[in-house]
Amino acid sequence: MRLRSLGSNGGRALCGWTLLCQLFASHAGFSTQPLLRSSITFLNPPDLLTAGQFLQVHYNCEGIQVVNIEVLASSSTRSLVPIFKKSWVCRPGSAGEERLIRLDLPDRVVYREDYFMRHPINVIDALLRGWISEYPSDTSSADWDSYREAAVRTFHFLRPVPLYSRPQKDHWRTLRWDQELIWRLRKDEIPQCKAEQEVAPLLSFLYACTGESFGVIRSLDPYADHLLERQRQRSVFSPRCTFSTWLYLVDWCPVRFCGVLYHLDHNNEYISPSVLLTDKGYLHVQVNLVSGDAHAFLSPAPVPLHVWCQVQLVLDGHTGNLTVVCGDAVSKMLHRFPEHVLLDDTRGVFILGGSQYVLGMSGFFGPTVYHRDRITPVFKGRPPKLMEDLEFSQWHLTCQSFQKECVARYRRHRSLTAPELTADSCSDVYREYAARYHAVSSGPQCTKSEEPPRPRRAAVARLLRKRGEQKGPASLDTGGLGKSLYTLYMKKVLSPEGLSRIRGSMPMLLQAGCLGYHPALYLASVLHETGFGVRRDQAKALKLKLIAAQKDERLSLMSLGHKHHKGADNYPVDYDLSYAYYSNVARQTMADRVQPDKNQAFVEYIRLTDEDLLKHQTKEDDDLFMWLKFQAKQGVASAQQAVGRMLFWGQQGISSNLEAAVKFYERGALQQKDPVLMYDYGVVLLRGQGVRQNIPKALEFLMKAADLDFVPAINSLGWYYEQYVKDYKKAVEYWERADQLGNPEAPFNLGILHYHGLYPGKAKNNTAAYMYYFKSATRGHIDAAVHLCAFWMYGIPGVVIRQPHDAVVWTKWVSEQNGYLGAVVRRALDAYLEQSWPSALLHYIQAAEAGFEIAQFNAAYVCEQDPVGLVSRHVQTDCAWKYYNLSTHSERPPSYAQIKMGDLFYAPRGRKRRDVAAAVRMYKEAALQEDPQGLYSLGLLVEEGVSLPLSTLHDLGFNSSVSNYTLVIELYRRCRDHEEEDSYVPCSLALLSTHLQYVWTFHGFLLKCSSAAAIVIVSALSLMTILGRLQSGALNLYQSV
């Protein structure tokens, strides 16, 4: 029999068996020969890495050799560090030998921390190993060389004991009593490692991207752990990471590139990675290489519309792997770059959507994750449940079909309309009947556009017929049709007993939104959010609000910004996401204020509890406004200012009318006495608002107002020289003068020049621009606040850190000046004054869900009053609780709302249990705002046996050892002595009652009688004082009337 060559199967099997036997012999000490060979075995290897253990070793040497025993340990900072070593010389023998070894391990790896031994080592892995090596001729040879060249080896893994499960060592030493006391207090404190962003959630919720210059801005910090940070720094030149996001495209990109997910440095340059969407629907992936060059590639297929797609980009050294999963379709592309990618994720910011440098894609973003040091696989599957439940695809497909049906019906009605007759033609009976009636065909009676509409579409069918018969334009204005349908809906539900038809009329609202009137979708979302006339459905509310926000509807954007700012209605708190929404509305507010119209109104901060402000509300035919107009026509400058302001901005219940406002400005300006009117007239002439633009005439009036040292006119002259003359030096002179006089807009204009590098004699300076923006914003200038917040979101290295929360607060303030929000609030107030309760509540709830605190307060007030059982019959949520609660969480909560929330917390309501601590907190906050009702309520609680926390006593200025009686007396005394007249009577009576109860409880009969007589005298004096105050108040009221 011939042996097969080693290349054959038998040779490979024989070779493998030989190697296996040799490996087994080398590790287990087993000899394949009958002669006694070297061997080593652990007879009782320990399982745990603990102190004071003994190890019994059985060994045999075939010559003069050395037996080595070693324990290696690894921690989070070092690997395979020897912590125990022992070796001895052995000689050959006929039988094996045994030796007992004590494993003397370092204290820091086996004991827990104590006063004498600080910072023990957290061992991750431990290895016990033994080997027999030849007797060394060179004793300086390394242990690793000895182990590698050993005759036999063995090993055993030891399980480390966690730091706080280890025993304490008895040091046979003593501590001073104070040291021991301190140590006992701190010994069981377990330090917590700071959470590191190894997986950075760039977006954890949904974001409605409008396709404009707004997006979610994120930044990443270096790791706090120096090991992770060192690893991150090494990976900058050879990243190994994964970016994953979900996209839903509504429309194609209208320009060459739209932003998806990209990285900008502090110079606003694109760095690795940048994923953009092209106008053809392809994904453009761009990175920076180590050499500094940029390199890009395109996805193999375009991203489809109206379907959720998961996009994953993996960067691994010099390769990029792009995977796009859209339902069942999977597109993959592996691209090799010429060199390694450069990626420092702590530089600059990551942006989802748009920015001031690129438009965002039009659609929705889903959860987006960045794995900073890991490559994760992408699996073909369904989108997350939250995204799937929204059913965006079904909505858009149904909406497109509905729009096509409306267009077809409109064209059909328009084609049936009688042709217009020319001037030289006349009509006859035959033509009229031929146009109205047609011969019946033997074929199908009607097409789809001719068939009778379904019951839910009857209203829109009537509107289409009416528009078609009126011979409207050739193309259907779907947005105008939607607005008409919305108006019809509002008339229907606000009619007597119309609220009972809200649910049945909901299709009209959805159809109006589908046709392009997006405020209808916001109203529908509010109804589902609050359960106003319909079944409460949070998922539908979210869906409709996101769709409306994606179409740039202002109140929807504000509502989403508010929810993510406060975390209301279980939305996640996310300041970066909140800013993305609020910044959009803030920019629109800047534009809306320059072009006021009848659809806008000045945002007025009027609470329904403020009777004085309510009395000043008027109408065009009201006596107050008629009197002001009469005074204005008589040349009274203050009346001219008031009427012009009310007509221009739409204030105090007057509709905006620019042309009428300009007439009053002109009449006052021509008198050349009042600089305010000359300035107002000059500005409208300069901008052409309500009057034909006339720059020379505008300059004349502005000069005259400036000569009278009217500061806004000085600022406007600078604006004239900057905009029309392009004389920046002259503009700066005017603006610096106005800035010194405290004008709010002048520093903003100076900041603009610094930002664009237009300041005479100076280069571009972002820091100077930031300082001027900050000065202007703190003076109340809206545009400056918007620009300031942009700096807070991007930051200036070494100068300005990112402040997302402050940016949200300021852009929220700007957004709440929007005229479209003001129009909703004005309609609510007008309805309240007219006692049209359904309309008042419906409009106030819309503004309240947008986060406007005044509307939240007023909505809660109406809900609390519950006129004609409106709330109890038609609203499913406890709206008084909800909106008073939101009002108390605003930046400046009103004390009235705090008092009401304290009452609601203390009195059980529905399923809500009594919360005494929360009630005390609310009353205390009201008292700190110097509201006497807060003091009075706290006194009542103490009388009922409630113990106030020490922190509350401290905040109110009381000693912690004060008795309940003294506390009640002092609370009522402060309430009585408050400057508010209405608090004097109830607080005085409460104080008197407390004194009587104390005397009756703690004194004898004689003292009771004498004290009672004294109290009667004091009471009589108090009543006389009360009557005097009441008479004085009545006299003041009479004189004011």
mmCIF file of C-alpha atoms in Angstrom, residues 246-561:
data_model
loop_
_atom_site.group_PDB
_atom_site.id
_atom_site.type_symbol
_atom_site.label_atom_id
_atom_site.label_comp_id
_atom_site.label_asym_id
_atom_site.label_seq_id
_atom_site.Cartn_x
_atom_site.Cartn_y
_atom_site.Cartn_z
ATOM 1 C CA TRP A 246 -35.539 57.043 8.356
ATOM 2 C CA LEU A 247 -36.869 59.249 5.552
ATOM 3 C CA TYR A 248 -40.304 59.885 4.074
ATOM 4 C CA LEU A 249 -40.209 62.097 0.976
ATOM 5 C CA VAL A 250 -43.281 64.155 0.075
ATOM 6 C CA ASP A 251 -41.809 66.080 -2.876
ATOM 7 C CA TRP A 252 -38.655 66.039 -4.931
ATOM 8 C CA CYS A 253 -35.891 68.517 -4.196
ATOM 9 C CA PRO A 254 -36.670 71.738 -6.165
ATOM 10 C CA VAL A 255 -32.996 72.758 -6.404
ATOM 11 C CA ARG A 256 -29.750 70.935 -7.118
ATOM 12 C CA PHE A 257 -29.238 69.691 -3.550
ATOM 13 C CA CYS A 258 -31.423 69.444 -0.425
ATOM 14 C CA GLY A 259 -30.141 68.623 3.028
ATOM 15 C CA VAL A 260 -30.709 65.214 4.585
ATOM 16 C CA LEU A 261 -27.942 64.582 7.134
ATOM 17 C CA TYR A 262 -24.765 66.586 6.952
ATOM 18 C CA HIS A 263 -21.869 67.793 9.069
ATOM 19 C CA LEU A 264 -20.690 71.432 9.178
ATOM 20 C CA ASP A 265 -17.535 72.714 10.828
ATOM 21 C CA HIS A 266 -17.226 76.053 12.633
ATOM 22 C CA ASN A 267 -16.447 77.766 9.323
ATOM 23 C CA ASN A 268 -19.722 76.394 7.912
ATOM 24 C CA GLU A 269 -17.900 74.099 5.488
ATOM 25 C CA TYR A 270 -19.115 70.588 4.701
ATOM 26 C CA ILE A 271 -17.087 67.867 6.420
ATOM 27 C CA SER A 272 -17.531 64.103 6.763
ATOM 28 C CA PRO A 273 -20.167 62.905 6.258
ATOM 29 C CA SER A 274 -22.686 64.883 4.214
ATOM 30 C CA VAL A 275 -25.737 63.131 2.763
ATOM 31 C CA LEU A 276 -27.759 65.333 0.413
ATOM 32 C CA LEU A 277 -30.729 64.704 -1.870
ATOM 33 C CA THR A 278 -30.414 65.649 -5.544
ATOM 34 C CA ASP A 279 -33.160 67.076 -7.738
ATOM 35 C CA LYS A 280 -33.468 63.620 -9.348
ATOM 36 C CA GLY A 281 -34.047 61.876 -6.027
ATOM 37 C CA TYR A 282 -30.581 60.313 -5.659
ATOM 38 C CA LEU A 283 -28.586 60.467 -2.435
ATOM 39 C CA HIS A 284 -25.307 62.357 -2.738
ATOM 40 C CA VAL A 285 -22.748 61.158 -0.144
ATOM 41 C CA GLN A 286 -19.693 63.359 0.391
ATOM 42 C CA VAL A 287 -16.733 62.933 2.751
ATOM 43 C CA ASN A 288 -13.421 64.631 3.435
ATOM 44 C CA LEU A 289 -10.295 62.516 3.093
ATOM 45 C CA VAL A 290 -7.211 62.602 5.274
ATOM 46 C CA SER A 291 -5.403 64.650 2.636
ATOM 47 C CA GLY A 292 -8.111 67.332 2.860
ATOM 48 C CA ASP A 293 -9.715 66.549 -0.491
ATOM 49 C CA ALA A 294 -13.465 66.019 -0.803
ATOM 50 C CA HIS A 295 -14.831 62.872 -2.417
ATOM 51 C CA ALA A 296 -18.446 61.966 -3.229
ATOM 52 C CA PHE A 297 -20.598 59.275 -4.791
ATOM 53 C CA LEU A 298 -24.291 58.804 -5.667
ATOM 54 C CA SER A 299 -26.735 56.134 -4.586
ATOM 55 C CA PRO A 300 -27.507 53.554 -7.283
ATOM 56 C CA ALA A 301 -31.251 54.334 -7.276
ATOM 57 C CA PRO A 302 -33.451 57.328 -6.377
ATOM 58 C CA VAL A 303 -35.405 57.447 -3.140
ATOM 59 C CA PRO A 304 -39.132 56.928 -3.876
ATOM 60 C CA LEU A 305 -41.893 59.267 -2.736
ATOM 61 C CA HIS A 306 -44.560 58.501 -0.121
ATOM 62 C CA VAL A 307 -42.846 55.508 1.500
ATOM 63 C CA TRP A 308 -40.672 55.169 4.583
ATOM 64 C CA CYS A 309 -37.052 54.375 3.706
ATOM 65 C CA GLN A 310 -34.215 53.474 6.041
ATOM 66 C CA VAL A 311 -30.891 54.952 4.948
ATOM 67 C CA GLN A 312 -27.709 53.571 6.477
ATOM 68 C CA LEU A 313 -24.210 54.852 5.797
ATOM 69 C CA VAL A 314 -21.254 52.821 7.119
ATOM 70 C CA LEU A 315 -17.782 54.366 7.078
ATOM 71 C CA ASP A 316 -14.969 51.864 7.580
ATOM 72 C CA GLY A 317 -11.508 53.278 7.003
ATOM 73 C CA HIS A 318 -11.353 53.982 3.278
ATOM 74 C CA THR A 319 -14.707 52.429 2.340
ATOM 75 C CA GLY A 320 -18.292 53.671 2.440
ATOM 76 C CA ASN A 321 -21.280 51.360 2.357
ATOM 77 C CA LEU A 322 -24.657 52.946 1.570
ATOM 78 C CA THR A 323 -27.830 50.874 2.066
ATOM 79 C CA VAL A 324 -31.366 52.128 1.357
ATOM 80 C CA VAL A 325 -34.306 49.934 2.374
ATOM 81 C CA CYS A 326 -37.750 51.058 1.134
ATOM 82 C CA GLY A 327 -40.323 48.383 1.910
ATOM 83 C CA ASP A 328 -39.330 45.303 -0.068
ATOM 84 C CA ALA A 329 -36.818 47.174 -2.233
ATOM 85 C CA VAL A 330 -33.197 47.139 -1.055
ATOM 86 C CA SER A 331 -30.448 49.185 -2.698
ATOM 87 C CA LYS A 332 -26.798 48.698 -1.688
ATOM 88 C CA MET A 333 -23.576 50.309 -2.803
ATOM 89 C CA LEU A 334 -19.993 49.777 -1.615
ATOM 90 C CA HIS A 335 -17.638 52.608 -2.549
ATOM 91 C CA ARG A 336 -13.870 52.674 -2.023
ATOM 92 C CA PHE A 337 -12.280 56.060 -1.437
ATOM 93 C CA PRO A 338 -8.737 56.837 -2.651
ATOM 94 C CA GLU A 339 -7.596 57.126 0.977
ATOM 95 C CA HIS A 340 -8.930 57.021 4.490
ATOM 96 C CA VAL A 341 -11.862 59.192 5.518
ATOM 97 C CA LEU A 342 -11.323 62.036 7.980
ATOM 98 C CA LEU A 343 -14.138 62.269 10.559
ATOM 99 C CA ASP A 344 -13.986 64.243 13.798
ATOM 100 C CA ASP A 345 -17.521 64.124 15.187
ATOM 101 C CA THR A 346 -16.834 66.723 17.893
ATOM 102 C CA ARG A 347 -16.123 69.437 15.330
ATOM 103 C CA GLY A 348 -19.025 71.661 14.337
ATOM 104 C CA VAL A 349 -22.594 70.391 14.242
ATOM 105 C CA PHE A 350 -24.690 67.687 12.598
ATOM 106 C CA ILE A 351 -27.861 68.896 10.879
ATOM 107 C CA LEU A 352 -30.988 67.025 9.825
ATOM 108 C CA GLY A 353 -32.934 68.955 7.194
ATOM 109 C CA GLY A 354 -32.218 72.527 6.173
ATOM 110 C CA SER A 355 -29.975 75.332 7.356
ATOM 111 C CA GLN A 356 -29.018 78.811 6.188
ATOM 112 C CA TYR A 357 -26.691 77.160 3.655
ATOM 113 C CA VAL A 358 -28.975 74.557 2.044
ATOM 114 C CA LEU A 359 -32.701 73.846 1.865
ATOM 115 C CA GLY A 360 -33.967 70.781 3.683
ATOM 116 C CA MET A 361 -35.718 67.919 1.977
ATOM 117 C CA SER A 362 -39.524 68.080 1.901
ATOM 118 C CA GLY A 363 -40.908 65.282 4.044
ATOM 119 C CA PHE A 364 -40.458 63.617 7.403
ATOM 120 C CA PHE A 365 -37.499 62.330 9.372
ATOM 121 C CA GLY A 366 -37.786 59.293 11.614
ATOM 122 C CA PRO A 367 -35.424 58.081 14.363
ATOM 123 C CA THR A 368 -31.799 58.818 13.471
ATOM 124 C CA VAL A 369 -28.857 57.178 15.228
ATOM 125 C CA TYR A 370 -25.095 57.572 14.988
ATOM 126 C CA HIS A 371 -22.940 54.677 16.256
ATOM 127 C CA ARG A 372 -19.660 56.429 16.917
ATOM 128 C CA ASP A 373 -17.378 53.388 17.003
ATOM 129 C CA ARG A 374 -19.421 50.484 15.729
ATOM 130 C CA ILE A 375 -20.653 48.998 12.486
ATOM 131 C CA THR A 376 -24.218 47.734 12.781
ATOM 132 C CA PRO A 377 -26.078 45.615 10.213
ATOM 133 C CA VAL A 378 -29.264 46.836 8.569
ATOM 134 C CA PHE A 379 -32.189 44.455 8.455
ATOM 135 C CA LYS A 380 -35.006 44.430 5.962
ATOM 136 C CA GLY A 381 -38.164 44.953 7.939
ATOM 137 C CA ARG A 382 -41.072 47.224 8.720
ATOM 138 C CA PRO A 383 -40.675 50.768 10.029
ATOM 139 C CA PRO A 384 -41.020 51.404 13.770
ATOM 140 C CA LYS A 385 -44.588 51.133 15.042
ATOM 141 C CA LEU A 386 -44.956 54.857 15.697
ATOM 142 C CA MET A 387 -44.187 55.671 12.065
ATOM 143 C CA GLU A 388 -46.254 52.815 10.682
ATOM 144 C CA ASP A 389 -49.340 53.759 12.727
ATOM 145 C CA LEU A 390 -49.372 57.279 11.270
ATOM 146 C CA GLU A 391 -50.172 55.891 7.785
ATOM 147 C CA PHE A 392 -48.702 58.818 5.874
ATOM 148 C CA SER A 393 -48.719 56.863 2.604
ATOM 149 C CA GLN A 394 -52.436 56.175 2.814
ATOM 150 C CA TRP A 395 -53.168 59.820 3.613
ATOM 151 C CA HIS A 396 -51.188 61.208 0.677
ATOM 152 C CA LEU A 397 -52.540 58.701 -1.843
ATOM 153 C CA THR A 398 -56.139 59.287 -0.723
ATOM 154 C CA CYS A 399 -55.587 63.028 -0.753
ATOM 155 C CA GLN A 400 -54.186 62.995 -4.292
ATOM 156 C CA SER A 401 -57.165 60.950 -5.484
ATOM 157 C CA PHE A 402 -59.594 63.361 -3.801
ATOM 158 C CA GLN A 403 -57.917 66.390 -5.377
ATOM 159 C CA LYS A 404 -58.094 64.794 -8.836
ATOM 160 C CA GLU A 405 -61.786 64.066 -8.321
ATOM 161 C CA CYS A 406 -62.443 67.686 -7.318
ATOM 162 C CA VAL A 407 -60.591 69.005 -10.372
ATOM 163 C CA ALA A 408 -62.553 66.672 -12.665
ATOM 164 C CA ARG A 409 -65.873 67.742 -11.139
ATOM 165 C CA TYR A 410 -64.945 71.399 -11.430
ATOM 166 C CA ARG A 411 -64.040 71.036 -15.081
ATOM 167 C CA ARG A 412 -67.276 69.152 -15.695
ATOM 168 C CA HIS A 413 -69.405 71.872 -14.091
ATOM 169 C CA ARG A 414 -67.483 74.571 -15.892
ATOM 170 C CA SER A 415 -67.924 72.872 -19.276
ATOM 171 C CA LEU A 416 -71.695 72.678 -18.751
ATOM 172 C CA THR A 417 -71.948 76.379 -18.080
ATOM 173 C CA ALA A 418 -73.578 78.408 -20.918
ATOM 174 C CA PRO A 419 -70.977 80.141 -23.099
ATOM 175 C CA GLU A 420 -70.604 83.820 -22.516
ATOM 176 C CA LEU A 421 -72.428 85.953 -25.096
ATOM 177 C CA THR A 422 -70.642 88.692 -26.896
ATOM 178 C CA ALA A 423 -71.988 92.212 -27.051
ATOM 179 C CA ASP A 424 -73.360 91.748 -30.552
ATOM 180 C CA SER A 425 -75.131 88.432 -29.920
ATOM 181 C CA CYS A 426 -78.344 87.559 -28.185
ATOM 182 C CA SER A 427 -79.734 84.490 -26.511
ATOM 183 C CA ASP A 428 -82.740 82.391 -27.387
ATOM 184 C CA VAL A 429 -84.716 79.677 -25.643
ATOM 185 C CA TYR A 430 -83.188 76.867 -27.695
ATOM 186 C CA ARG A 431 -79.593 77.775 -26.781
ATOM 187 C CA GLU A 432 -80.409 78.064 -23.108
ATOM 188 C CA TYR A 433 -82.098 74.635 -23.028
ATOM 189 C CA ALA A 434 -79.391 73.046 -25.150
ATOM 190 C CA ALA A 435 -76.741 74.278 -22.723
ATOM 191 C CA ARG A 436 -78.699 73.114 -19.689
ATOM 192 C CA TYR A 437 -80.039 69.760 -20.901
ATOM 193 C CA HIS A 438 -78.318 67.207 -23.127
ATOM 194 C CA ALA A 439 -79.709 64.292 -25.060
ATOM 195 C CA VAL A 440 -79.560 61.006 -23.188
ATOM 196 C CA SER A 441 -76.921 58.734 -24.655
ATOM 197 C CA SER A 442 -77.513 55.026 -25.229
ATOM 198 C CA GLY A 443 -74.147 54.336 -23.592
ATOM 199 C CA PRO A 444 -73.171 54.816 -19.916
ATOM 200 C CA GLN A 445 -75.236 57.507 -18.287
ATOM 201 C CA CYS A 446 -72.400 59.306 -16.505
ATOM 202 C CA THR A 447 -68.658 59.272 -15.894
ATOM 203 C CA LYS A 448 -67.054 59.134 -12.474
ATOM 204 C CA SER A 449 -66.890 62.920 -12.312
ATOM 205 C CA GLU A 450 -70.611 63.087 -13.154
ATOM 206 C CA GLU A 451 -71.884 60.522 -10.673
ATOM 207 C CA PRO A 452 -73.664 61.779 -7.543
ATOM 208 C CA PRO A 453 -71.217 62.611 -4.739
ATOM 209 C CA ARG A 454 -70.977 60.479 -1.662
ATOM 210 C CA PRO A 455 -72.779 61.884 1.391
ATOM 211 C CA ARG A 456 -69.516 62.870 3.113
ATOM 212 C CA ARG A 457 -68.483 64.841 0.027
ATOM 213 C CA ALA A 458 -71.794 66.589 -0.593
ATOM 214 C CA ALA A 459 -70.581 69.926 0.800
ATOM 215 C CA VAL A 460 -67.501 70.108 -1.392
ATOM 216 C CA ALA A 461 -69.588 68.994 -4.397
ATOM 217 C CA ARG A 462 -71.956 71.931 -3.857
ATOM 218 C CA LEU A 463 -69.021 74.345 -3.661
ATOM 219 C CA LEU A 464 -67.558 72.906 -6.869
ATOM 220 C CA ARG A 465 -70.886 73.235 -8.688
ATOM 221 C CA LYS A 466 -71.254 76.828 -7.523
ATOM 222 C CA ARG A 467 -67.741 77.763 -8.623
ATOM 223 C CA GLY A 468 -68.119 75.993 -11.942
ATOM 224 C CA GLU A 469 -71.429 77.674 -12.701
ATOM 225 C CA GLN A 470 -69.912 81.057 -11.894
ATOM 226 C CA LYS A 471 -67.486 80.541 -14.755
ATOM 227 C CA GLY A 472 -64.404 80.590 -12.543
ATOM 228 C CA PRO A 473 -60.802 80.336 -13.733
ATOM 229 C CA ALA A 474 -59.774 77.443 -15.947
ATOM 230 C CA SER A 475 -57.726 75.814 -13.178
ATOM 231 C CA LEU A 476 -59.226 75.050 -9.797
ATOM 232 C CA ASP A 477 -57.823 76.916 -6.809
ATOM 233 C CA THR A 478 -57.789 73.980 -4.396
ATOM 234 C CA GLY A 479 -56.476 76.092 -1.522
ATOM 235 C CA GLY A 480 -59.295 78.593 -1.919
ATOM 236 C CA LEU A 481 -61.788 75.742 -2.140
ATOM 237 C CA GLY A 482 -60.384 74.294 1.081
ATOM 238 C CA LYS A 483 -60.707 77.656 2.830
ATOM 239 C CA SER A 484 -64.341 77.949 1.737
ATOM 240 C CA LEU A 485 -65.015 74.448 3.018
ATOM 241 C CA TYR A 486 -63.344 75.345 6.339
ATOM 242 C CA THR A 487 -65.495 78.473 6.639
ATOM 243 C CA LEU A 488 -68.591 76.380 5.973
ATOM 244 C CA TYR A 489 -67.506 73.921 8.667
ATOM 245 C CA MET A 490 -66.996 76.659 11.254
ATOM 246 C CA LYS A 491 -70.419 78.134 10.557
ATOM 247 C CA LYS A 492 -71.959 74.727 10.952
ATOM 248 C CA VAL A 493 -70.332 73.723 14.245
ATOM 249 C CA LEU A 494 -70.630 77.188 15.822
ATOM 250 C CA SER A 495 -74.333 77.438 15.121
ATOM 251 C CA PRO A 496 -76.800 76.705 17.952
ATOM 252 C CA GLU A 497 -76.350 73.068 18.990
ATOM 253 C CA GLY A 498 -73.617 72.840 16.367
ATOM 254 C CA LEU A 499 -71.108 71.294 18.755
ATOM 255 C CA SER A 500 -73.111 68.086 18.706
ATOM 256 C CA ARG A 501 -72.301 67.885 14.972
ATOM 257 C CA ILE A 502 -68.516 68.224 15.303
ATOM 258 C CA ARG A 503 -67.906 64.512 14.929
ATOM 259 C CA GLY A 504 -70.224 64.093 11.938
ATOM 260 C CA SER A 505 -68.696 67.136 10.219
ATOM 261 C CA MET A 506 -65.084 66.021 10.699
ATOM 262 C CA PRO A 507 -64.777 64.840 7.032
ATOM 263 C CA MET A 508 -65.325 68.437 5.907
ATOM 264 C CA LEU A 509 -62.381 69.536 8.030
ATOM 265 C CA LEU A 510 -60.096 66.813 6.704
ATOM 266 C CA GLN A 511 -61.154 67.542 3.114
ATOM 267 C CA ALA A 512 -60.374 71.233 3.605
ATOM 268 C CA GLY A 513 -56.899 70.318 4.827
ATOM 269 C CA CYS A 514 -56.386 67.873 1.983
ATOM 270 C CA LEU A 515 -57.274 70.609 -0.527
ATOM 271 C CA GLY A 516 -54.498 72.800 0.837
ATOM 272 C CA TYR A 517 -56.019 74.864 3.661
ATOM 273 C CA HIS A 518 -53.764 73.526 6.374
ATOM 274 C CA PRO A 519 -55.217 75.403 9.402
ATOM 275 C CA ALA A 520 -58.115 72.931 9.028
ATOM 276 C CA LEU A 521 -55.725 70.048 9.770
ATOM 277 C CA TYR A 522 -54.426 71.848 12.834
ATOM 278 C CA LEU A 523 -57.960 72.365 14.125
ATOM 279 C CA ALA A 524 -58.712 68.679 13.538
ATOM 280 C CA SER A 525 -55.583 67.714 15.479
ATOM 281 C CA VAL A 526 -56.625 69.965 18.374
ATOM 282 C CA LEU A 527 -60.089 68.399 18.485
ATOM 283 C CA HIS A 528 -58.578 64.899 18.644
ATOM 284 C CA GLU A 529 -55.947 66.049 21.180
ATOM 285 C CA THR A 530 -58.522 67.438 23.603
ATOM 286 C CA GLY A 531 -61.522 65.256 22.809
ATOM 287 C CA PHE A 532 -63.573 68.347 21.931
ATOM 288 C CA GLY A 533 -66.719 66.904 20.339
ATOM 289 C CA VAL A 534 -64.877 63.797 19.082
ATOM 290 C CA ARG A 535 -63.248 60.739 20.596
ATOM 291 C CA ARG A 536 -59.831 61.610 21.983
ATOM 292 C CA ASP A 537 -57.133 60.070 19.774
ATOM 293 C CA GLN A 538 -53.494 61.062 20.363
ATOM 294 C CA ALA A 539 -52.223 59.166 17.311
ATOM 295 C CA LYS A 540 -54.591 60.985 14.927
ATOM 296 C CA ALA A 541 -53.749 64.295 16.552
ATOM 297 C CA LEU A 542 -50.035 63.689 16.018
ATOM 298 C CA LYS A 543 -50.548 62.588 12.424
ATOM 299 C CA LEU A 544 -52.625 65.615 11.422
ATOM 300 C CA LYS A 545 -50.355 68.037 13.254
ATOM 301 C CA LEU A 546 -47.231 66.667 11.570
ATOM 302 C CA ILE A 547 -48.869 66.843 8.126
ATOM 303 C CA ALA A 548 -49.949 70.442 8.715
ATOM 304 C CA ALA A 549 -46.534 71.399 10.100
ATOM 305 C CA GLN A 550 -44.795 69.870 7.094
ATOM 306 C CA LYS A 551 -46.875 72.245 4.965
ATOM 307 C CA ASP A 552 -45.587 75.219 7.013
ATOM 308 C CA GLU A 553 -48.781 75.871 8.994
ATOM 309 C CA ARG A 554 -47.759 78.294 11.736
ATOM 310 C CA LEU A 555 -49.826 77.099 14.699
ATOM 311 C CA SER A 556 -48.935 73.457 14.013
ATOM 312 C CA LEU A 557 -45.233 74.345 14.045
ATOM 313 C CA MET A 558 -45.705 76.273 17.274
ATOM 314 C CA SER A 559 -47.628 73.414 18.848
ATOM 315 C CA LEU A 560 -44.908 70.867 18.054
ATOM 316 C CA GLY A 561 -42.259 73.266 19.321
#
